[in-house]
C-alpha cells in the first residue's frame, strides 16, 4: 500500500531564496482513497508544538502534539501523538509550504495520517483532504464536522470514486458533500466517524 502513495500525492517543489518557499500541487482524491491510504485516523486536539532544525540544515520541521481522543482506523494506544510538518520559523529563518495549513493550537479535528513512522512534508493523506475540523455550531447547539476551509460537511458519498485522470485538489476530497441537503443537517463527529469506520472495513 505504501509504495502507491507517490502516485496519489505528487508534489512539485520550488525553492525561492533568501527565505524558503515550497510550492506544491496535490492530486484530487476520493474519500475511499483517503481512508484506505491512512495508516491511522484519529480524533484529536492540538496541545502543543515544537520546531526542529538539524545542524547546518536550511529546512525546518514543526512537530505538532495532539491529545488522542478517539482512534477511528488503525492501532494506536498512546494518549498523545506527535506529527511532523515541513515548515515553521526558527530564529531568522522561515520555511513555508504553499497550500499547506498546519493544525493550530487548541484545534479539535479528525486527522487521516499517512504514516506515523516517517517524517513527511505533510503527514496527512491528501494534505487538507485528510484534515477535518470539529466545530461548535451555535445555531444547532452541537458539534459539527467542517472541511479545513470551514465548510460544514453534510454527508460523504461513500460510493463516489474519482477518475484516474490527473486532477489537482482544491482542498476537499471527492465525495465530501458540503452543499446544503434539504432535511439534512451537517454531520456531527459521531456520524462522520461512523461513515469512516464503514469505509475502512
Tab-separated table of C-alpha atoms in Angstrom:
chain	number	residue	atom	x	y	z
A	1	UNK	CA	0.000	0.000	0.000
A	2	UNK	CA	2.746	2.445	0.971
A	3	UNK	CA	4.512	2.205	-2.405
A	4	UNK	CA	1.454	3.551	-4.232
A	5	UNK	CA	1.346	6.814	-2.293
A	6	UNK	CA	3.751	8.723	-4.523
A	7	UNK	CA	1.389	8.162	-7.435
A	8	UNK	CA	-1.572	9.507	-5.479
A	9	UNK	CA	0.073	12.529	-3.890
A	10	UNK	CA	2.569	14.080	-6.364
A	11	UNK	CA	4.246	17.287	-5.227
A	12	UNK	CA	6.104	19.975	-7.174
A	13	UNK	CA	8.688	21.771	-5.057
A	14	UNK	CA	10.289	25.110	-5.961
A	15	UNK	CA	12.785	26.795	-3.633
A	16	UNK	CA	12.925	30.588	-3.519
A	17	UNK	CA	15.627	32.431	-1.567
A	18	UNK	CA	16.533	34.182	0.764
A	19	UNK	CA	13.570	32.718	2.639
A	20	UNK	CA	12.357	29.282	1.701
A	21	UNK	CA	9.017	28.902	-0.062
A	22	UNK	CA	7.904	25.491	-1.220
A	23	UNK	CA	5.176	25.391	-3.847
A	24	UNK	CA	3.068	22.263	-4.039
A	25	UNK	CA	0.496	20.532	-6.212
A	26	UNK	CA	-1.620	17.757	-4.703
A	27	UNK	CA	-3.802	15.290	-6.579
A	28	UNK	CA	-7.549	15.266	-6.029
A	29	UNK	CA	-8.606	12.003	-4.378
A	30	UNK	CA	-11.842	10.459	-3.186
A	31	UNK	CA	-12.611	9.624	0.424
A	32	UNK	CA	-12.189	5.909	-0.242
A	33	UNK	CA	-8.562	6.598	-1.232
A	34	UNK	CA	-8.011	8.943	1.682
A	35	UNK	CA	-9.350	6.367	4.142
A	36	UNK	CA	-7.582	3.407	2.535
A	37	UNK	CA	-4.190	5.129	2.408
A	38	UNK	CA	-4.315	6.341	6.010
A	39	UNK	CA	-2.353	4.193	8.420
A	40	UNK	CA	-4.112	5.958	11.299
A	41	UNK	CA	-7.289	8.032	11.517
A	42	UNK	CA	-7.929	9.699	14.840
A	43	UNK	CA	-9.920	12.414	16.539
A	44	UNK	CA	-7.649	14.706	18.489
A	45	UNK	CA	-6.883	18.113	19.923
A	46	UNK	CA	-3.677	20.123	19.412
A	47	UNK	CA	-1.929	20.628	22.751
A	48	UNK	CA	1.477	21.954	21.679
A	49	UNK	CA	4.159	22.441	19.030
A	50	UNK	CA	7.943	22.416	18.798
A	51	UNK	CA	10.253	23.466	15.952
A	52	UNK	CA	13.198	21.339	14.872
A	53	UNK	CA	16.135	22.254	12.627
A	54	UNK	CA	19.122	19.969	12.176
A	55	UNK	CA	22.680	21.378	12.325
A	56	UNK	CA	23.522	23.149	9.061
A	57	UNK	CA	20.100	22.425	7.541
A	58	UNK	CA	18.054	25.011	5.654
A	59	UNK	CA	14.819	23.152	6.291
A	60	UNK	CA	12.643	23.296	9.391
A	61	UNK	CA	10.043	20.875	10.681
A	62	UNK	CA	7.292	21.742	13.118
A	63	UNK	CA	6.195	18.916	15.380
A	64	UNK	CA	2.540	19.202	16.355
A	65	UNK	CA	1.463	17.376	19.505
A	66	UNK	CA	-2.093	16.029	19.729
A	67	UNK	CA	-4.134	14.598	22.544
A	68	UNK	CA	-5.687	11.461	21.048
A	69	UNK	CA	-9.414	11.453	21.813
A	70	UNK	CA	-10.538	8.513	19.669
A	71	UNK	CA	-8.901	6.094	17.205
A	72	UNK	CA	-11.121	5.595	14.158
A	73	UNK	CA	-8.828	3.461	11.989
A	74	UNK	CA	-5.555	1.742	12.782
A	75	UNK	CA	-3.835	0.920	16.036
A	76	UNK	CA	-2.527	3.486	18.499
A	77	UNK	CA	-2.707	3.105	22.273
A	78	UNK	CA	-0.848	6.194	23.497
A	79	UNK	CA	-2.675	9.292	24.838
A	80	UNK	CA	-0.523	11.687	22.787
A	81	UNK	CA	0.892	11.633	19.260
A	82	UNK	CA	3.352	13.986	17.533
A	83	UNK	CA	3.266	14.606	13.778
A	84	UNK	CA	5.952	16.426	11.790
A	85	UNK	CA	5.096	19.103	9.197
A	86	UNK	CA	7.695	20.725	6.929
A	87	UNK	CA	7.915	24.441	7.686
A	88	UNK	CA	7.943	26.885	10.554
A	89	UNK	CA	10.110	29.654	11.966
A	90	UNK	CA	13.333	29.339	13.883
A	91	UNK	CA	15.400	32.460	14.500
A	92	UNK	CA	15.540	34.472	11.268
A	93	UNK	CA	14.706	31.516	9.026
A	94	UNK	CA	11.121	30.861	7.930
A	95	UNK	CA	10.073	27.939	5.760
A	96	UNK	CA	6.586	27.959	4.237
A	97	UNK	CA	4.836	25.406	2.039
A	98	UNK	CA	2.096	26.818	-0.159
A	99	UNK	CA	-1.358	25.232	0.104
A	100	UNK	CA	-0.427	23.618	3.410
A	101	UNK	CA	-2.051	24.585	6.690
A	102	UNK	CA	-0.673	23.102	9.880
A	103	UNK	CA	-3.007	22.278	12.763
A	104	UNK	CA	-3.117	25.194	15.184
A	105	UNK	CA	-3.034	25.430	18.982
A	106	UNK	CA	-6.298	24.246	20.549
A	107	UNK	CA	-7.626	22.887	17.247
A	108	UNK	CA	-10.035	19.955	17.515
A	109	UNK	CA	-10.225	17.774	14.450
A	110	UNK	CA	-10.156	14.420	12.707
A	111	UNK	CA	-6.872	13.544	11.035
A	112	UNK	CA	-6.025	10.952	8.373
A	113	UNK	CA	-2.346	10.141	8.915
A	114	UNK	CA	-0.357	8.626	6.056
A	115	UNK	CA	2.439	7.021	8.085
A	116	UNK	CA	3.183	7.620	11.755
A	117	UNK	CA	6.724	6.284	11.406
A	118	UNK	CA	8.020	8.672	8.723
A	119	UNK	CA	8.811	12.383	8.659
A	120	UNK	CA	6.928	13.742	5.637
A	121	UNK	CA	6.268	17.172	4.134
A	122	UNK	CA	2.696	16.830	5.403
A	123	UNK	CA	1.795	13.672	7.328
A	124	UNK	CA	-1.913	13.923	6.437
A	125	UNK	CA	-3.155	11.960	3.433
A	126	UNK	CA	-4.014	14.340	0.617
A	127	UNK	CA	-2.995	17.257	2.863
A	128	UNK	CA	-6.157	19.317	3.530
A	129	UNK	CA	-8.266	16.495	2.050
A	130	UNK	CA	-7.421	14.402	5.095
A	131	UNK	CA	-7.793	17.241	7.617
A	132	UNK	CA	-11.248	17.907	9.101
A	133	UNK	CA	-12.261	20.197	11.950
A	134	UNK	CA	-14.733	19.704	14.787
A	135	UNK	CA	-16.582	22.976	15.361
A	136	UNK	CA	-19.371	24.002	17.708
A	137	UNK	CA	-22.368	25.297	15.765
A	138	UNK	CA	-24.091	27.949	17.903
A	139	UNK	CA	-27.277	27.749	15.861
A	140	UNK	CA	-27.591	23.953	16.068
A	141	UNK	CA	-26.114	23.932	19.594
A	142	UNK	CA	-23.927	20.933	18.872
A	143	UNK	CA	-20.600	19.985	17.336
A	144	UNK	CA	-20.327	19.608	13.580
A	145	UNK	CA	-17.661	18.496	11.104
A	146	UNK	CA	-16.219	21.017	8.659
A	147	UNK	CA	-13.560	20.913	5.982
A	148	UNK	CA	-10.284	22.661	6.723
A	149	UNK	CA	-11.654	25.707	4.871
A	150	UNK	CA	-14.655	25.802	7.242
A	151	UNK	CA	-17.388	24.338	5.027
A	152	UNK	CA	-19.874	22.183	7.004
A	153	UNK	CA	-19.867	18.546	5.856
A	154	UNK	CA	-23.425	17.332	5.342
A	155	UNK	CA	-22.562	13.835	4.117
A	156	UNK	CA	-19.967	11.608	2.492
A	157	UNK	CA	-20.855	9.756	-0.676
A	158	UNK	CA	-19.077	6.516	0.194
A	159	UNK	CA	-19.579	5.190	-3.355
A	160	UNK	CA	-18.021	8.229	-5.083
A	161	UNK	CA	-14.821	7.390	-6.926
A	162	UNK	CA	-12.572	9.951	-8.548
A	163	UNK	CA	-11.389	9.289	-12.100
A	164	UNK	CA	-7.805	8.103	-12.544
A	165	UNK	CA	-7.295	11.188	-14.703
A	166	UNK	CA	-4.882	13.642	-13.105
A	167	UNK	CA	-6.765	16.485	-11.445
A	168	UNK	CA	-5.446	18.841	-8.808
A	169	UNK	CA	-7.067	19.168	-5.412
A	170	UNK	CA	-8.792	22.363	-4.283
A	171	UNK	CA	-8.702	21.177	-0.680
A	172	UNK	CA	-11.769	18.928	-0.449
A	173	UNK	CA	-11.793	15.232	-1.335
A	174	UNK	CA	-14.188	13.889	-3.939
A	175	UNK	CA	-17.343	12.548	-2.299
A	176	UNK	CA	-17.330	15.033	0.592
A	177	UNK	CA	-20.674	16.844	0.347
A	178	UNK	CA	-20.583	20.425	1.589
A	179	UNK	CA	-23.683	21.819	-0.102
A	180	UNK	CA	-26.888	22.059	1.901
A	181	UNK	CA	-29.088	18.979	1.591
A	182	UNK	CA	-32.823	19.547	2.255
A	183	UNK	CA	-33.829	17.969	5.533
A	184	UNK	CA	-30.248	17.020	6.397
A	185	UNK	CA	-28.094	18.820	8.971
A	186	UNK	CA	-24.282	18.884	8.988
A	187	UNK	CA	-22.673	15.724	10.286
A	188	UNK	CA	-21.715	15.554	13.933
A	189	UNK	CA	-18.438	13.837	14.910
A	190	UNK	CA	-20.064	10.505	15.732
A	191	UNK	CA	-21.915	10.374	12.425
A	192	UNK	CA	-18.763	11.280	10.493
A	193	UNK	CA	-16.680	8.694	12.335
A	194	UNK	CA	-19.296	6.013	11.699
A	195	UNK	CA	-19.050	6.651	7.948
A	196	UNK	CA	-15.253	6.482	8.027
A	197	UNK	CA	-15.286	3.272	10.046
A	198	UNK	CA	-17.675	1.779	7.484
A	199	UNK	CA	-15.330	2.745	4.648
A	200	UNK	CA	-12.332	1.305	6.489
A	201	UNK	CA	-13.870	-2.157	6.916
